[in-house]
Tab-separated table of C-alpha atoms in Angstrom:
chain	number	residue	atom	x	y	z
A	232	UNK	CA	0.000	0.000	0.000
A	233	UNK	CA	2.496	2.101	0.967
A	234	UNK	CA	4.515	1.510	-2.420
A	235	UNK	CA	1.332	2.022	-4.606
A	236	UNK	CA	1.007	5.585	-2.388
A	237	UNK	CA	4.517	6.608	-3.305
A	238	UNK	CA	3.775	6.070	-6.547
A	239	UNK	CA	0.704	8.114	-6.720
A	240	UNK	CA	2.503	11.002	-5.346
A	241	UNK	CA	5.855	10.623	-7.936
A	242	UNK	CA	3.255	10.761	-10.791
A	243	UNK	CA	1.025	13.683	-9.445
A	244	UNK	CA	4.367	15.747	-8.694
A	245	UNK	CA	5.526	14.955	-12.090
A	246	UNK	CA	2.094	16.014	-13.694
A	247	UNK	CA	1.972	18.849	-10.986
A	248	UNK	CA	5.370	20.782	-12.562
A	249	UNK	CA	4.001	20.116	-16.122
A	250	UNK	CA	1.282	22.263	-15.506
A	251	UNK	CA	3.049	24.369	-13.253
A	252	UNK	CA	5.874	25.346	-16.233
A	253	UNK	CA	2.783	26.753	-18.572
A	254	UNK	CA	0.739	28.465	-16.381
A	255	UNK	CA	0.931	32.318	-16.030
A	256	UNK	CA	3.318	33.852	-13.500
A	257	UNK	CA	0.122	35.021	-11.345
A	258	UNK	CA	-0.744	30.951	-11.090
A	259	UNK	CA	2.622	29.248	-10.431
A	260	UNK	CA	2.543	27.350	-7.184
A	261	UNK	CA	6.152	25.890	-7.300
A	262	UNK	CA	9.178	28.055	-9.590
A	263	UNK	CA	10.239	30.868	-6.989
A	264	UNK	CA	10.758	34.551	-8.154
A	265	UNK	CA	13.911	36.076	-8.427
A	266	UNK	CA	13.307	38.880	-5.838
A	267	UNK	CA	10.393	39.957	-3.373
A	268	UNK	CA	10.121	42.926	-4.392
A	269	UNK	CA	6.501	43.353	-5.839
A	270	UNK	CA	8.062	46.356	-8.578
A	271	UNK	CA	10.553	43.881	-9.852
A	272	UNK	CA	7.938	41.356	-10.657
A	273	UNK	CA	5.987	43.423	-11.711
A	274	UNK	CA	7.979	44.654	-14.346
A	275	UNK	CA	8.434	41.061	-15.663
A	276	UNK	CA	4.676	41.709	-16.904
A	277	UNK	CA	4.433	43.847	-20.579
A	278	UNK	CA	1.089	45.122	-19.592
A	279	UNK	CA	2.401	46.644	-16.072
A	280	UNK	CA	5.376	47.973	-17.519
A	281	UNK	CA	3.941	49.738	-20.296
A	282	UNK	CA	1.458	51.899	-17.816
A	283	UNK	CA	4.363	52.302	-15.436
A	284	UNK	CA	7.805	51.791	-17.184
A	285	UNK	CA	8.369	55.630	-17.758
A	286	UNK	CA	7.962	56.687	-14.016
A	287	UNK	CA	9.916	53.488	-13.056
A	288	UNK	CA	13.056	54.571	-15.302
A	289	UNK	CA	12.930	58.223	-14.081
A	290	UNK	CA	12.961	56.467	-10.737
A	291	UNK	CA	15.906	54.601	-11.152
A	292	UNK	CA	17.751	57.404	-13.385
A	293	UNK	CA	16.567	60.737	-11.533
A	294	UNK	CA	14.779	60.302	-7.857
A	295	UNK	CA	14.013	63.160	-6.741
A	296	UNK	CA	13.630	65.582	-9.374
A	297	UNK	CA	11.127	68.354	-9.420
A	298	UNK	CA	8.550	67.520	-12.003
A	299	UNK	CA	6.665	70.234	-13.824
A	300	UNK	CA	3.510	69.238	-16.080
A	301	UNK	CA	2.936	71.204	-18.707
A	302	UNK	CA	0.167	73.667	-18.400
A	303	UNK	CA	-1.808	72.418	-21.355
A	304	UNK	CA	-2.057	68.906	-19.680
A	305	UNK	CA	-3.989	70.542	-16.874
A	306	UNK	CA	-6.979	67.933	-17.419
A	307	UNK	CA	-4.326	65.019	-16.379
A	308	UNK	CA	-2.330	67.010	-14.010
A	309	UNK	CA	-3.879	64.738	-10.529
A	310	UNK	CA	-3.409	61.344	-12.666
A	311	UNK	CA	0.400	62.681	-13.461
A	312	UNK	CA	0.723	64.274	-10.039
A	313	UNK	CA	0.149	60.635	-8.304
A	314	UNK	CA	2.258	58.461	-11.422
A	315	UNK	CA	5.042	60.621	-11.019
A	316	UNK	CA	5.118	61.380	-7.198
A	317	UNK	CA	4.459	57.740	-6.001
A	318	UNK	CA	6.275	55.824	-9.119
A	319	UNK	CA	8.727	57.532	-10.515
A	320	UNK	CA	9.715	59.278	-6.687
A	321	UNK	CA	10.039	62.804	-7.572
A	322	UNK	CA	10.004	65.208	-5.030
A	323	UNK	CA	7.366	67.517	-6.141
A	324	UNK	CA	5.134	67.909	-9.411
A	325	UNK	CA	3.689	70.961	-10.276
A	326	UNK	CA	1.294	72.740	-13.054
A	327	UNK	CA	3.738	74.958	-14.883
A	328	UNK	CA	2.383	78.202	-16.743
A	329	UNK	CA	4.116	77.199	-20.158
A	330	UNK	CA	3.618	74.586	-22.360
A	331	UNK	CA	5.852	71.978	-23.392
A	332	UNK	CA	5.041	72.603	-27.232
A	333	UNK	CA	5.554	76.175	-27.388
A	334	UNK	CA	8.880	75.293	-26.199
A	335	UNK	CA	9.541	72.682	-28.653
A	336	UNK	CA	8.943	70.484	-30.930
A	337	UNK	CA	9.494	66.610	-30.748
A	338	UNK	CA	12.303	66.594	-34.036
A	339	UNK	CA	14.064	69.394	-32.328
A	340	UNK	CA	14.269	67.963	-29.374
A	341	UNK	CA	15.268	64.312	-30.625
A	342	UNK	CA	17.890	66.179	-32.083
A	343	UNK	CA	19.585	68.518	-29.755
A	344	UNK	CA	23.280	68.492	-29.411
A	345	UNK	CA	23.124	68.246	-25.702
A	346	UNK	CA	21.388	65.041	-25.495
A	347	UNK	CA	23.013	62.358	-23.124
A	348	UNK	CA	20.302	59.794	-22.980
A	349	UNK	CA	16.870	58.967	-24.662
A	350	UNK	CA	14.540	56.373	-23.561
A	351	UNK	CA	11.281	55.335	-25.325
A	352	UNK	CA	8.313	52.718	-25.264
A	353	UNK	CA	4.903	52.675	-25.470
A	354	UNK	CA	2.446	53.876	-23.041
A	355	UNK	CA	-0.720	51.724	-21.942
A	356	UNK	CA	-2.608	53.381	-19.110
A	357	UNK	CA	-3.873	56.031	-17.349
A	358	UNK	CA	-5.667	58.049	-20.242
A	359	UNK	CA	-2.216	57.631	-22.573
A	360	UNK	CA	-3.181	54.530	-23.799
A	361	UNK	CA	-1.234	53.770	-27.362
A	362	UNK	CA	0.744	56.941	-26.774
A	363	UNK	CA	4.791	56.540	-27.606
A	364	UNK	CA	6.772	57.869	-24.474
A	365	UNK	CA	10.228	59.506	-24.304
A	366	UNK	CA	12.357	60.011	-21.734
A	367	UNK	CA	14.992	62.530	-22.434
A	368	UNK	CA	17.860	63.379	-20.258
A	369	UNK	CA	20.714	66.258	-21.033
A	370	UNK	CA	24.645	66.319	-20.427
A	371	UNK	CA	23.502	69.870	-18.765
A	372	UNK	CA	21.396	67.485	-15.739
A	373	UNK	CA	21.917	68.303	-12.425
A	374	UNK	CA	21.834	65.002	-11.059
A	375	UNK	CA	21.976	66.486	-7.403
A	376	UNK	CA	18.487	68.249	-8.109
A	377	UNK	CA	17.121	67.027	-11.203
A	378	UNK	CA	14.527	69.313	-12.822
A	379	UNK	CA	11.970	67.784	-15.586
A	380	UNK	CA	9.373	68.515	-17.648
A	381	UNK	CA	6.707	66.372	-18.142
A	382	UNK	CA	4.030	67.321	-21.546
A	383	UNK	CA	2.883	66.260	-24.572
A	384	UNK	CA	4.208	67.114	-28.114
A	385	UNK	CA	2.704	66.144	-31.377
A	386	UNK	CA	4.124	62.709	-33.437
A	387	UNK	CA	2.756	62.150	-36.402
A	388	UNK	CA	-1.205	62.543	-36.698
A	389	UNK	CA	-0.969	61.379	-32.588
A	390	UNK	CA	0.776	63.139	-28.849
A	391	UNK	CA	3.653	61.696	-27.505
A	392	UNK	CA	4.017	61.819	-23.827
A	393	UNK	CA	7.549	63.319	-23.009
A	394	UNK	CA	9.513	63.647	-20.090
A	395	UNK	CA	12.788	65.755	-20.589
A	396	UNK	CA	15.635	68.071	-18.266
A	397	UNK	CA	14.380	71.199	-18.443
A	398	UNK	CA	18.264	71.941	-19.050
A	399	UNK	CA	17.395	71.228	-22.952
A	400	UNK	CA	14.980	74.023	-22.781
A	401	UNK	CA	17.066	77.013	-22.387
A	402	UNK	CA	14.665	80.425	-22.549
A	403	UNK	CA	11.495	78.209	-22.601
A	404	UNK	CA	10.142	79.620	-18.924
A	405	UNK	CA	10.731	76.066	-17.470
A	406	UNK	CA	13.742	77.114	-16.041
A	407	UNK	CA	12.733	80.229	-14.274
């Protein structure tokens, strides 16, 4: 009996990790993640890091920074305020009184010589669903006390939502 029992339990644990290897991350009982931290797994899944990536990268590359929205994304500004204060760990976001595209333009900026970084993906969340995202950072970053702007420029027939150091935006009233 006791044979036929260990037996029974061999063949269920074989079937058991079978199922276990296909099953989505969210049902695995048995393969162990490589950290406990709930961001890190969570960034394992497409659909989470497409609605969070860009405030999780500005977290990693610029804590702290002072975040200014631009003023003509004044309809989003609490959504923003919350993504970029609780992900992305600024230490403040604010309305600004400018706007990001009369400062700019997306070519321009893609293209200016000061440019140390640019990061891109596409957004899925939080009323910028399909939206292209770019994270631009400048040589001219004070990496002490980061300063960013956070706005949307036009792409193509769409907005892109763009994050860059307000260093790149000399005489644009960002800086003031």
């Amino acid at each position: 009996m006791i044979g036929v029992l260990a037996i029974a339990i061999v063949a269920n644990m074989v079937q058991f990790l079978g199922i276990d290897e296909i099953a989505p991350d969210n049902y695995e009982a048995i393969s162990r993640k490589p950290s406990s931290d709930i961001v890190e797994i969570a960034e394992r899944n497409g659909a989470v890091n497409r609605a969070y990536g860009l405030y999780w990268m500005i977290s990693e590359q610029q804590p702290d920074a002072d975040v200014q929205v631009s003023a003509d994304d004044s309809d989003a500004f609490v959504v923003l305020r919350f993504l970029v204060l609780g992900f992305a760990k600024a230490d403040s976001a604010s309305l600004g009184s400018h706007v990001l595209a009369d400062a700019t333009n997306l070519d321009d900026l893609l293209a200016h010589p000061g440019i140390a970084s640019i990061e891109t993906g596409l957004s899925d969340g939080h009323s910028h669903r399909g939206e292209n995202w770019y994270y631009i950072r400048g040589e001219c970053s004070d990496d002490d006390s980061p300063s960013l702007v956070l706005g949307h420029l036009p792409e193509e027939s769409t907005q892109a939502l763009v994050v860059v150091d307000s260093c790149l935006l000399a005489d644009s009233g960002f800086n003031e």
